[in-house]
Short mmCIF file of C-alpha atoms in Angstrom, two decimals:
data_model
loop_
_atom_site.label_atom_id
_atom_site.label_comp_id
_atom_site.label_asym_id
_atom_site.label_seq_id
_atom_site.Cartn_x
_atom_site.Cartn_y
_atom_site.Cartn_z
CA MET A 1492 18.35 -30.80 0.63
CA PHE A 1493 19.32 -27.09 0.08
CA LYS A 1494 22.64 -25.52 -0.87
CA PHE A 1495 23.59 -22.20 -0.32
CA ALA A 1496 26.94 -20.97 -1.51
CA ALA A 1497 27.02 -17.45 -2.61
CA ARG A 1498 28.50 -14.04 -2.37
CA LYS A 1499 26.97 -10.50 -2.36
CA GLU A 1500 28.58 -7.19 -1.76
CA LEU A 1501 26.94 -5.36 0.93
CA ARG A 1502 27.16 -1.58 1.95
CA ASP A 1503 29.43 -2.36 4.99
CA PHE A 1504 30.85 -6.04 3.93
CA THR A 1505 30.79 -8.52 1.85
CA LEU A 1506 28.34 -11.81 2.34
CA ASP A 1507 30.52 -14.84 1.26
CA LEU A 1508 29.10 -17.93 2.87
CA SER A 1509 28.09 -21.71 2.23
CA LEU A 1510 25.53 -23.70 4.24
CA GLU A 1511 23.95 -26.97 3.46
CA VAL A 1512 20.75 -28.32 5.04
CA ALA A 1513 19.62 -31.75 4.81
CA ASP A 1514 15.72 -32.70 4.48
CA GLY A 1515 13.69 -32.90 7.70
CA GLU A 1516 16.52 -30.64 9.52
CA ILE A 1517 16.43 -27.41 10.86
CA MET A 1518 19.70 -25.22 10.70
CA VAL A 1519 19.82 -22.15 12.88
CA LEU A 1520 21.51 -18.99 11.87
CA MET A 1521 22.50 -16.97 14.60
CA GLY A 1522 24.68 -13.72 14.54
CA GLY A 1523 24.67 -10.32 15.93
CA ASN A 1524 22.46 -7.40 14.33
CA GLY A 1525 23.42 -6.45 10.74
CA ALA A 1526 25.35 -10.02 10.67
CA GLY A 1527 23.81 -10.82 7.46
CA LYS A 1528 21.27 -13.29 8.75
CA THR A 1529 18.19 -12.11 6.99
CA THR A 1530 20.22 -11.28 3.75
CA VAL A 1531 20.71 -15.27 3.51
CA LEU A 1532 17.32 -15.69 3.47
CA ARG A 1533 16.50 -12.77 1.23
CA LEU A 1534 18.96 -14.07 -1.28
CA THR A 1535 17.49 -17.26 -0.94
CA ALA A 1536 13.97 -16.43 -1.64
CA GLY A 1537 15.07 -14.15 -4.60
CA LEU A 1538 14.24 -10.92 -2.89
CA LEU A 1539 17.74 -10.09 -3.44
CA THR A 1540 20.32 -11.15 -6.03
CA PRO A 1541 23.82 -12.61 -5.29
CA ASP A 1542 26.87 -11.21 -7.25
CA ALA A 1543 28.13 -14.78 -7.56
CA GLY A 1544 27.28 -18.18 -6.54
CA VAL A 1545 24.86 -21.17 -6.42
CA ILE A 1546 22.02 -21.34 -4.32
CA GLU A 1547 19.64 -24.79 -4.85
CA THR A 1548 16.87 -27.05 -3.34
CA LYS A 1549 16.30 -30.59 -3.92
CA LYS A 1550 13.90 -29.92 -6.76
CA ARG A 1551 15.46 -26.72 -8.61
CA ILE A 1552 18.50 -24.55 -9.02
CA LEU A 1553 17.21 -21.37 -7.46
CA TYR A 1554 20.49 -19.08 -8.84
CA HIS A 1555 23.14 -20.09 -10.63
CA HIS A 1556 25.56 -17.54 -11.89
CA GLN A 1557 27.67 -19.03 -14.36
CA SER A 1558 24.53 -20.59 -15.96
CA LYS A 1559 22.98 -16.92 -15.49
CA ILE A 1560 19.81 -19.16 -13.78
CA ASN A 1561 17.89 -16.79 -11.48
CA CYS A 1562 14.49 -18.21 -10.89
CA PRO A 1563 11.72 -15.55 -10.36
CA VAL A 1564 10.61 -15.07 -6.43
CA GLN A 1565 7.26 -16.60 -7.42
CA ASN A 1566 8.47 -19.97 -8.86
CA ARG A 1567 11.10 -20.68 -5.96
CA ASN A 1568 8.56 -22.73 -3.89
CA ILE A 1569 10.15 -21.31 -0.74
CA GLY A 1570 7.99 -21.11 2.63
CA TYR A 1571 9.31 -17.55 3.99
CA VAL A 1572 7.59 -16.59 7.28
CA PHE A 1573 8.92 -12.69 7.77
CA GLN A 1574 9.95 -11.54 11.60
CA ASN A 1575 6.31 -9.81 11.80
CA ALA A 1576 4.65 -12.86 10.53
CA ALA A 1577 3.08 -10.68 7.64
CA VAL A 1578 -0.28 -11.76 7.62
CA PHE A 1579 -2.74 -9.97 5.35
CA PRO A 1580 -4.83 -8.14 7.66
CA HIS A 1581 -7.49 -7.53 5.19
CA MET A 1582 -8.30 -11.31 4.96
CA SER A 1583 -9.79 -13.86 6.96
CA VAL A 1584 -7.67 -16.52 8.42
CA TYR A 1585 -9.00 -19.23 5.65
CA ASP A 1586 -8.06 -16.73 2.88
CA ASN A 1587 -4.72 -15.95 4.27
CA VAL A 1588 -3.93 -19.76 4.48
CA ALA A 1589 -5.32 -20.54 1.19
CA PHE A 1590 -3.52 -17.51 -0.60
CA GLY A 1591 -0.46 -19.40 -1.97
CA LEU A 1592 -2.91 -22.08 -3.24
CA ARG A 1593 -5.01 -19.52 -5.24
CA ALA A 1594 -2.18 -18.01 -6.45
CA ARG A 1595 -0.73 -20.91 -7.61
CA ARG A 1596 -4.12 -21.92 -9.03
CA VAL A 1597 -4.67 -25.26 -7.21
CA ASP A 1598 -7.94 -26.65 -7.98
CA SER A 1599 -10.80 -26.00 -5.86
CA LEU A 1600 -11.25 -29.06 -3.89
CA GLU A 1601 -7.34 -29.68 -3.37
CA LEU A 1602 -7.52 -26.14 -2.16
CA ALA A 1603 -10.16 -26.60 0.71
CA ASP A 1604 -8.42 -29.87 1.74
CA ARG A 1605 -5.06 -28.57 2.00
CA THR A 1606 -6.26 -25.32 3.87
CA ASP A 1607 -8.42 -26.98 6.03
CA GLU A 1608 -5.55 -29.75 6.74
CA TRP A 1609 -2.75 -26.76 7.85
CA MET A 1610 -5.27 -24.82 9.74
CA ASP A 1611 -6.19 -28.02 11.60
CA ARG A 1612 -2.46 -29.02 12.20
CA LEU A 1613 -1.81 -25.52 13.41
CA ALA A 1614 -4.81 -25.34 15.59
CA ILE A 1615 -6.36 -22.34 13.93
CA SER A 1616 -9.61 -23.80 12.62
CA ASN A 1617 -11.67 -22.01 14.89
CA LEU A 1618 -10.12 -18.63 13.59
CA ALA A 1619 -11.05 -19.61 9.84
CA THR A 1620 -13.43 -16.50 9.47
CA VAL A 1621 -11.69 -13.99 11.93
CA ARG A 1622 -10.38 -11.33 10.06
CA ALA A 1623 -6.30 -11.66 10.32
CA GLY A 1624 -5.42 -8.20 11.74
CA HIS A 1625 -7.27 -8.79 14.91
CA LEU A 1626 -5.29 -11.70 15.72
CA SER A 1627 -2.74 -12.04 18.58
CA GLY A 1628 1.19 -12.38 17.89
CA GLY A 1629 1.02 -16.06 18.43
CA GLN A 1630 -1.93 -16.59 16.20
CA LYS A 1631 -0.36 -14.57 13.51
CA GLN A 1632 2.70 -16.74 13.52
CA ARG A 1633 0.81 -20.01 13.33
CA VAL A 1634 -1.31 -18.65 10.24
CA ALA A 1635 1.90 -17.43 8.61
CA LEU A 1636 3.29 -20.69 9.31
CA ALA A 1637 0.11 -22.57 7.91
CA ARG A 1638 0.14 -20.52 4.95
CA ALA A 1639 3.89 -21.45 4.08
CA MET A 1640 3.19 -24.60 4.53
CA ALA A 1641 -0.02 -25.32 2.77
CA THR A 1642 2.27 -24.58 -0.63
CA LYS A 1643 4.36 -27.55 0.06
CA PRO A 1644 7.36 -25.57 -0.18
CA ASP A 1645 10.98 -27.23 -1.04
CA LEU A 1646 12.38 -25.03 2.01
CA LEU A 1647 10.86 -23.20 5.02
CA MET A 1648 12.81 -20.02 6.17
CA LEU A 1649 11.67 -18.47 9.23
CA ASP A 1650 13.18 -15.05 10.28
CA GLU A 1651 13.05 -14.43 13.88
CA PRO A 1652 9.65 -16.15 14.49
CA PHE A 1653 9.57 -16.14 18.27
CA THR A 1654 10.35 -12.38 18.97
CA ALA A 1655 6.93 -11.27 19.52
CA LEU A 1656 5.52 -14.07 21.31
CA ASP A 1657 5.43 -14.69 25.09
CA GLN A 1658 7.04 -17.73 26.63
CA LYS A 1659 3.96 -19.96 26.30
CA ASN A 1660 3.28 -19.32 22.69
CA GLN A 1661 7.12 -19.68 22.01
CA ILE A 1662 7.40 -23.35 23.31
CA ALA A 1663 4.01 -23.88 21.26
CA VAL A 1664 5.60 -22.21 17.77
CA ARG A 1665 8.79 -23.94 18.31
CA GLU A 1666 6.91 -27.54 18.50
CA TRP A 1667 4.98 -26.70 15.43
CA ILE A 1668 7.96 -25.71 13.65
CA SER A 1669 9.90 -28.77 14.77
CA LEU A 1670 6.65 -31.05 13.67
CA CYS A 1671 6.38 -29.36 10.16
CA VAL A 1672 9.67 -29.67 9.16
CA ARG A 1673 10.02 -33.39 10.40
CA GLU A 1674 6.43 -34.60 8.98
CA GLN A 1675 7.30 -33.08 5.45
CA LYS A 1676 11.09 -33.77 5.54
CA ILE A 1677 11.94 -30.49 4.30
CA PRO A 1678 15.24 -28.43 5.20
CA CYS A 1679 14.73 -25.62 7.25
CA LEU A 1680 16.59 -22.10 7.90
CA LEU A 1681 15.63 -20.39 11.07
CA VAL A 1682 17.20 -16.96 11.75
CA THR A 1683 17.42 -16.01 15.59
CA HIS A 1684 19.17 -14.34 18.25
CA ASN A 1685 18.39 -16.47 21.13
CA PRO A 1686 20.40 -19.35 22.11
CA THR A 1687 17.69 -20.87 23.90
CA ASP A 1688 15.33 -20.86 20.87
CA ALA A 1689 18.44 -22.21 18.92
CA GLU A 1690 19.03 -25.30 21.28
CA ALA A 1691 15.15 -25.90 21.73
CA VAL A 1692 14.56 -26.23 17.90
CA GLY A 1693 17.80 -26.66 15.82
CA ASP A 1694 19.66 -29.61 14.50
CA SER A 1695 22.90 -27.52 13.50
CA VAL A 1696 23.97 -24.05 14.23
CA CYS A 1697 25.90 -21.72 12.09
CA VAL A 1698 26.99 -18.57 13.44
CA ILE A 1699 27.92 -15.68 10.74
CA ASP A 1700 29.36 -12.19 11.62
CA ARG A 1701 29.97 -9.58 8.92
CA GLY A 1702 28.62 -12.13 6.14
CA CYS A 1703 31.03 -14.94 7.02
CA VAL A 1704 30.43 -18.50 8.85
CA ILE A 1705 32.46 -17.92 12.19
CA GLU A 1706 31.13 -21.06 13.65
CA ASP A 1707 29.47 -23.98 11.88
CA ASN A 1708 28.52 -27.14 13.91
CA SER A 1709 26.01 -29.43 15.15
CA MET A 1710 23.65 -28.11 17.75
CA ARG A 1711 25.29 -30.19 20.55
CA GLY A 1712 28.77 -29.54 19.31
CA TYR A 1713 27.96 -25.65 19.37
CA PHE A 1714 26.63 -25.81 23.00
CA ASP A 1715 29.75 -28.36 24.15
CA ASN A 1716 31.86 -25.45 22.69
CA ALA A 1717 30.00 -22.85 24.28
CA THR A 1718 30.28 -24.35 27.58
CA MET B 1289 0.46 31.85 42.07
CA ARG B 1290 2.29 33.41 39.36
CA GLN B 1291 2.70 30.17 37.77
CA ILE B 1292 -1.11 29.39 38.13
CA ILE B 1293 -2.11 32.82 36.30
CA GLY B 1294 0.51 32.14 33.82
CA ILE B 1295 -1.31 28.67 33.07
CA TRP B 1296 -4.46 30.51 32.91
CA VAL B 1297 -3.21 33.21 30.57
CA GLY B 1298 -1.89 30.48 28.32
CA ARG B 1299 -5.15 28.84 28.23
CA GLY B 1300 -7.08 32.10 27.53
CA VAL B 1301 -4.58 33.15 24.95
CA GLY B 1302 -4.90 29.61 23.34
CA ALA B 1303 -8.88 29.56 23.23
CA SER B 1304 -9.06 33.03 22.05
CA LEU B 1305 -6.65 31.83 18.69
CA ILE B 1306 -8.96 28.75 18.54
CA LEU B 1307 -12.30 30.69 18.42
CA ILE B 1308 -10.78 33.18 15.83
CA VAL B 1309 -9.94 30.49 13.79
CA CYS B 1310 -13.22 29.10 13.98
CA LEU B 1311 -15.35 32.49 13.72
CA PHE B 1312 -13.23 33.39 10.37
CA LEU B 1313 -14.06 30.18 8.78
CA SER B 1314 -17.68 29.92 10.00
CA LEU B 1315 -18.90 33.49 9.68
CA PRO B 1316 -18.80 33.28 5.81
CA LEU B 1317 -20.85 30.35 5.41
CA ILE B 1318 -23.31 31.52 8.22
CA ALA B 1319 -23.80 34.59 6.33
CA LEU B 1320 -24.42 32.57 3.09
CA LEU B 1321 -26.77 30.14 5.02
CA LEU B 1322 -28.89 33.19 6.61
CA ARG B 1323 -29.84 34.24 3.35
CA VAL B 1324 -31.21 30.87 2.48
CA THR B 1325 -34.81 29.98 2.92
CA PRO B 1326 -36.98 26.63 2.15
CA GLU B 1327 -38.90 28.90 -0.53
CA LEU B 1328 -35.73 29.88 -2.23
CA LEU B 1329 -34.17 26.35 -2.60
CA ALA B 1330 -37.66 25.43 -4.00
CA THR B 1331 -37.91 27.76 -6.34
CA TYR B 1332 -34.34 27.95 -7.69
CA ILE B 1333 -33.38 24.35 -7.54
CA PRO B 1334 -35.41 23.42 -10.47
CA ASN B 1335 -33.97 26.32 -12.38
CA GLU B 1336 -32.34 25.23 -15.56
CA THR B 1337 -29.23 27.19 -15.15
CA VAL B 1338 -28.82 25.72 -11.94
CA GLN B 1339 -29.83 21.90 -13.01
CA LYS B 1340 -27.39 22.37 -16.12
CA ALA B 1341 -24.66 23.58 -13.97
CA LEU B 1342 -25.35 20.76 -11.10
CA TRP B 1343 -25.45 18.10 -13.61
CA LEU B 1344 -22.46 19.08 -15.58
CA SER B 1345 -20.16 19.70 -12.77
CA ILE B 1346 -21.06 16.16 -11.08
CA THR B 1347 -20.71 14.32 -14.28
CA THR B 1348 -17.45 16.15 -15.18
CA SER B 1349 -15.99 15.70 -11.85
CA ILE B 1350 -16.82 11.95 -11.49
CA ILE B 1351 -15.13 11.43 -14.85
CA SER B 1352 -12.20 13.47 -14.14
CA MET B 1353 -11.85 11.45 -10.77
CA ALA B 1354 -11.98 8.07 -12.49
CA ILE B 1355 -9.55 9.11 -14.92
CA VAL B 1356 -7.14 10.06 -12.40
CA ILE B 1357 -8.03 6.89 -10.14
CA LEU B 1358 -7.21 4.73 -13.44
CA ILE B 1359 -4.22 6.07 -14.36
CA GLY B 1360 -2.73 7.71 -11.16
CA THR B 1361 -3.07 4.60 -9.30
CA PRO B 1362 -0.63 2.52 -11.31
CA ALA B 1363 1.60 5.43 -12.11
CA ALA B 1364 2.00 6.18 -8.28
CA TYR B 1365 2.93 2.59 -7.58
CA PHE B 1366 5.43 2.29 -10.23
CA HIS B 1367 6.96 5.64 -9.06
CA SER B 1368 7.04 4.42 -5.63
CA ARG B 1369 8.66 1.58 -6.25
CA SER B 1370 11.33 2.53 -8.64
CA TYR B 1371 14.43 4.53 -8.71
CA TYR B 1372 15.08 6.57 -11.93
CA PRO B 1373 17.06 9.65 -12.98
CA GLY B 1374 15.19 12.85 -12.59
CA LYS B 1375 12.27 10.82 -10.05
CA SER B 1376 12.66 14.22 -7.68
CA PHE B 1377 11.77 16.37 -10.67
CA VAL B 1378 8.82 14.05 -11.24
CA ASP B 1379 7.80 14.51 -7.66
CA THR B 1380 7.92 18.06 -8.16
CA LEU B 1381 5.80 18.05 -11.38
CA ILE B 1382 3.34 15.86 -9.78
CA ASP B 1383 3.00 18.62 -7.07
CA LEU B 1384 3.16 21.82 -9.57
CA PRO B 1385 -0.51 22.21 -9.58
CA LEU B 1386 -1.16 22.63 -6.37
CA VAL B 1387 0.99 25.90 -6.11
CA LEU B 1388 0.04 26.79 -9.82
CA PRO B 1389 -2.50 29.50 -10.06
CA PRO B 1390 -5.31 27.69 -11.87
CA ALA B 1391 -5.50 30.70 -13.98
CA VAL B 1392 -2.04 30.03 -15.31
CA ALA B 1393 -2.87 26.26 -15.77
CA GLY B 1394 -6.02 27.35 -17.82
CA LEU B 1395 -3.81 29.34 -19.99
CA ALA B 1396 -1.04 26.64 -20.48
CA LEU B 1397 -3.69 24.02 -21.60
CA LEU B 1398 -5.09 26.85 -23.84
CA LEU B 1399 -1.50 27.03 -25.33
CA LEU B 1400 -1.12 23.58 -25.51
CA PHE B 1401 -4.94 22.51 -26.82
CA GLY B 1402 -6.08 25.79 -28.45
CA ARG B 1403 -6.92 26.03 -31.97
CA THR B 1404 -3.33 27.45 -32.69
CA GLY B 1405 -1.72 25.60 -29.50
CA LEU B 1406 1.43 23.11 -29.44
CA LEU B 1407 -0.56 20.05 -29.92
CA GLY B 1408 -4.07 21.94 -30.65
CA LYS B 1409 -2.92 23.18 -34.23
CA TYR B 1410 -2.18 19.33 -35.38
CA LEU B 1411 -5.54 18.10 -33.67
CA ASN B 1412 -7.32 20.93 -35.58
CA VAL B 1413 -6.00 19.57 -38.56
CA ILE B 1414 -7.76 16.17 -38.05
CA GLY B 1415 -11.04 17.94 -36.71
CA ILE B 1416 -10.49 17.70 -33.16
CA ASP B 1417 -11.08 20.74 -31.32
CA ILE B 1418 -10.45 20.63 -27.29
CA ALA B 1419 -10.71 24.09 -26.13
CA PHE B 1420 -14.06 25.43 -25.10
CA THR B 1421 -15.91 21.80 -24.93
CA THR B 1422 -16.98 19.60 -21.97
CA PHE B 1423 -13.55 17.71 -22.59
CA ALA B 1424 -11.39 20.90 -21.55
CA VAL B 1425 -13.63 21.09 -18.60
CA ILE B 1426 -12.31 17.28 -17.78
CA LEU B 1427 -8.83 18.23 -18.83
CA ALA B 1428 -8.91 21.11 -16.43
CA GLN B 1429 -10.35 19.54 -13.46
CA ILE B 1430 -7.76 16.74 -13.79
CA PHE B 1431 -4.95 19.23 -14.42
CA VAL B 1432 -5.72 20.67 -10.99
CA SER B 1433 -7.02 17.92 -8.80
CA SER B 1434 -4.83 15.09 -9.89
CA PRO B 1435 -2.13 15.91 -7.13
CA PHE B 1436 -4.81 15.48 -4.57
CA TYR B 1437 -4.78 11.41 -5.39
CA ILE B 1438 -1.28 11.03 -6.86
CA ARG B 1439 0.52 12.35 -3.80
CA GLN B 1440 -1.77 10.38 -1.33
CA ALA B 1441 -1.39 7.01 -3.38
CA LYS B 1442 2.51 7.64 -3.50
CA ALA B 1443 2.74 8.01 0.12
CA LEU B 1444 0.51 5.31 0.86
CA PHE B 1445 2.44 2.74 -1.58
CA GLU B 1446 6.01 4.01 0.06
CA GLN B 1447 4.70 3.71 3.69
CA LEU B 1448 3.49 0.12 3.22
CA ASP B 1449 5.43 -2.21 4.94
CA PRO B 1450 7.23 -4.23 2.03
CA SER B 1451 6.71 -7.43 3.81
CA TYR B 1452 3.31 -7.83 2.73
CA GLU B 1453 4.49 -7.86 -0.91
CA GLU B 1454 7.24 -9.91 -0.59
CA THR B 1455 5.46 -12.37 1.10
CA ALA B 1456 2.55 -12.27 -1.21
CA LYS B 1457 5.19 -12.98 -3.76
CA THR B 1458 6.94 -15.93 -2.10
CA LEU B 1459 3.82 -17.68 -1.88
CA GLY B 1460 3.75 -17.34 -5.82
CA SER B 1461 1.37 -14.24 -6.31
CA SER B 1462 2.23 -12.49 -9.77
CA SER B 1463 3.04 -8.91 -9.55
CA LEU B 1464 -0.52 -7.70 -10.60
CA ARG B 1465 -2.27 -10.35 -8.25
CA THR B 1466 -0.28 -8.82 -5.45
CA PHE B 1467 -1.02 -5.33 -6.40
CA LEU B 1468 -5.00 -6.34 -6.84
CA PHE B 1469 -5.44 -8.48 -3.58
CA ILE B 1470 -2.86 -7.28 -1.14
CA ILE B 1471 -1.42 -3.63 -2.08
CA LEU B 1472 -4.87 -1.89 -3.14
CA PRO B 1473 -7.02 -3.37 -0.30
CA LEU B 1474 -4.29 -2.67 2.29
CA CYS B 1475 -4.34 1.19 0.81
CA ALA B 1476 -7.95 1.32 0.36
CA THR B 1477 -8.82 4.01 3.07
CA GLY B 1478 -6.31 6.22 1.93
CA LEU B 1479 -6.89 6.04 -1.89
CA THR B 1480 -10.69 6.70 -1.00
CA SER B 1481 -10.04 9.17 0.88
CA GLY B 1482 -7.57 10.82 -2.12
CA ALA B 1483 -10.39 10.08 -4.59
CA ILE B 1484 -13.03 12.01 -2.80
CA MET B 1485 -10.72 14.78 -2.29
CA THR B 1486 -9.90 14.96 -6.01
CA PHE B 1487 -13.63 14.74 -6.54
CA ALA B 1488 -14.01 17.85 -4.34
CA ARG B 1489 -11.38 19.76 -5.83
CA ALA B 1490 -12.85 19.17 -9.60
CA LEU B 1491 -16.13 19.95 -8.47
CA GLY B 1492 -14.88 23.43 -6.95
CA GLU B 1493 -12.60 23.87 -10.11
CA PHE B 1494 -12.92 27.67 -11.51
CA GLY B 1495 -9.87 29.35 -12.74
CA ALA B 1496 -8.21 26.79 -15.11
CA THR B 1497 -11.96 25.94 -16.35
CA ILE B 1498 -12.86 29.63 -17.46
CA MET B 1499 -9.71 30.11 -19.18
CA PHE B 1500 -9.57 26.93 -21.06
CA ALA B 1501 -13.16 26.06 -21.23
CA GLY B 1502 -15.09 29.14 -21.23
CA ASN B 1503 -18.41 29.53 -19.58
CA LEU B 1504 -21.10 28.29 -22.15
CA PRO B 1505 -24.22 27.27 -20.39
CA GLY B 1506 -24.89 23.41 -20.48
CA ILE B 1507 -21.57 22.84 -22.08
CA THR B 1508 -18.60 24.28 -20.14
CA GLN B 1509 -20.58 26.06 -17.38
CA THR B 1510 -20.20 24.41 -14.05
CA MET B 1511 -21.28 25.54 -10.70
CA PRO B 1512 -18.69 27.71 -9.73
CA LEU B 1513 -18.88 29.18 -13.16
CA ALA B 1514 -22.72 29.40 -12.99
CA ILE B 1515 -21.77 31.25 -9.48
CA TYR B 1516 -19.85 33.75 -11.41
CA ALA B 1517 -22.37 34.12 -14.10
CA ALA B 1518 -25.38 34.57 -11.88
CA MET B 1519 -23.48 37.44 -9.69
CA GLN B 1520 -23.89 39.61 -12.76
CA GLY B 1521 -27.59 38.92 -12.88
CA ASP B 1522 -30.28 36.63 -10.68
CA PHE B 1523 -28.34 36.90 -7.21
CA ASP B 1524 -30.31 34.25 -5.57
CA VAL B 1525 -29.32 31.70 -8.25
CA ALA B 1526 -25.75 32.17 -7.30
CA ILE B 1527 -27.10 31.65 -3.50
CA THR B 1528 -28.68 28.39 -4.26
CA ILE B 1529 -25.72 26.96 -6.03
CA SER B 1530 -23.49 27.84 -3.49
CA VAL B 1531 -25.34 26.19 -0.59
CA LEU B 1532 -25.59 23.30 -2.94
CA LEU B 1533 -21.79 23.38 -3.27
CA VAL B 1534 -21.62 23.73 0.61
CA ALA B 1535 -23.63 20.92 1.19
CA ILE B 1536 -21.79 18.65 -1.22
CA SER B 1537 -18.40 19.90 0.63
CA LEU B 1538 -19.56 19.15 3.95
CA ALA B 1539 -21.20 15.72 2.53
CA ILE B 1540 -17.73 14.74 0.98
CA MET B 1541 -15.76 15.78 4.41
CA LEU B 1542 -18.01 13.57 6.63
CA THR B 1543 -17.69 10.45 4.11
CA VAL B 1544 -13.82 11.15 4.09
CA LYS B 1545 -13.79 11.30 8.01
CA LEU B 1546 -16.09 8.28 8.47
CA LEU B 1547 -14.35 6.10 6.07
CA THR B 1548 -11.03 6.65 7.53
CA GLU B 1549 -12.53 5.91 11.03
CA LYS B 1550 -14.57 2.43 9.55
CA TRP B 1551 -11.82 0.99 7.25
CA ARG B 1552 -8.80 1.28 9.19
CA TYR B 1553 -6.90 -2.10 9.45
CA ASN B 1554 -5.12 -3.24 12.05
CA VAL B 1555 -1.78 -3.39 10.09
#
């Protein structure tokens, strides 16, 4: 379960919106360029601080303005896959996937198990020793997803994960995302421009413009309204 | 036809200009190298003045480079990541030694650390003398060479895509771990070439050193100072040290070039 109800004064407008995503559910955040989609993800990850409001996952309060709670980025336990995947190009695929576990000082046996498990699930075991800077766009997305999921996050956030992918890879990555979220029963926030991606992967959709929700619906309801 | 002639004239002018630049840069070195014979090198490289100057130059330049790296890397990182009043002034201050005449730098250091200097008079009371010591050589080298590294480090940290750092943090990595395992390796190529250029500048330092540290053989007489001293005595010693400096400079430039080509990550 993930709840977001926060306000943030931005340069051109004030972002002020509420969202709620259940476990095992993917909410698609849609909207034009500069609508505030990525800002929602950054506020949730702790890379930006809201001016007011509450942000919480099932296990912890990430931000509570009145109680002056502002959990540091490192302790939020959120899997955040950036638009460019941001795999660490100087490390091998294995070291990328294991990075979060090493940072959290997970013991070496469990680290090896979890790293191998997530490389297997996302079909990147054969790339374990390859330097991540040499991977294709689709492979980088899979590494980023495995790296985020290996840390057992309370929430998965994906920023335009399909942008740099060809159609074949888009379908594959969509399936992997759905599988990860359903199996791990965690809430997922996915930002995309593309209604096709939204329909293929989302359970609900939230359309925002200038920092405000202009449509909040189940996926079926959204597409029924659109047609 | 006129167009073709125009193209050829343009090419001719371009080639002549490149030739002038190449001749201007290479002829002095050729003139120097033409004076060198294997016998001359065999005779003078073991010379005590040459050996002392070579050893002092290399050790002080390595120490200066190490100090600049140790202090300059985190300083450049904090500077590039923070916004504070007077930041542009600090930027200017970092770059200042690049345009400041080294003799002025030496005089300024003397007025700070000299026996009657701003800090020197207090250090003198507790028995610490800095001017005209090997430590003064290192301070002068750091003063003139630090911008080569800090400017480079600052630019690298500013240009690095913030998503790497942010991703590492969302994965639970502390700021120190992120700096050591993500930021430094991603900037390693540029930082290494900056460090090598700093070493090269420190090795060639003359003006600030002679003003602040003097020209004492074995203590403050680095290779450029030994060339200056030998010019008034044994000219062959000056030639030998100059050739050694040319060889070291060429090796440095080649290393920088090779490193930047080999270590380029597909970022």
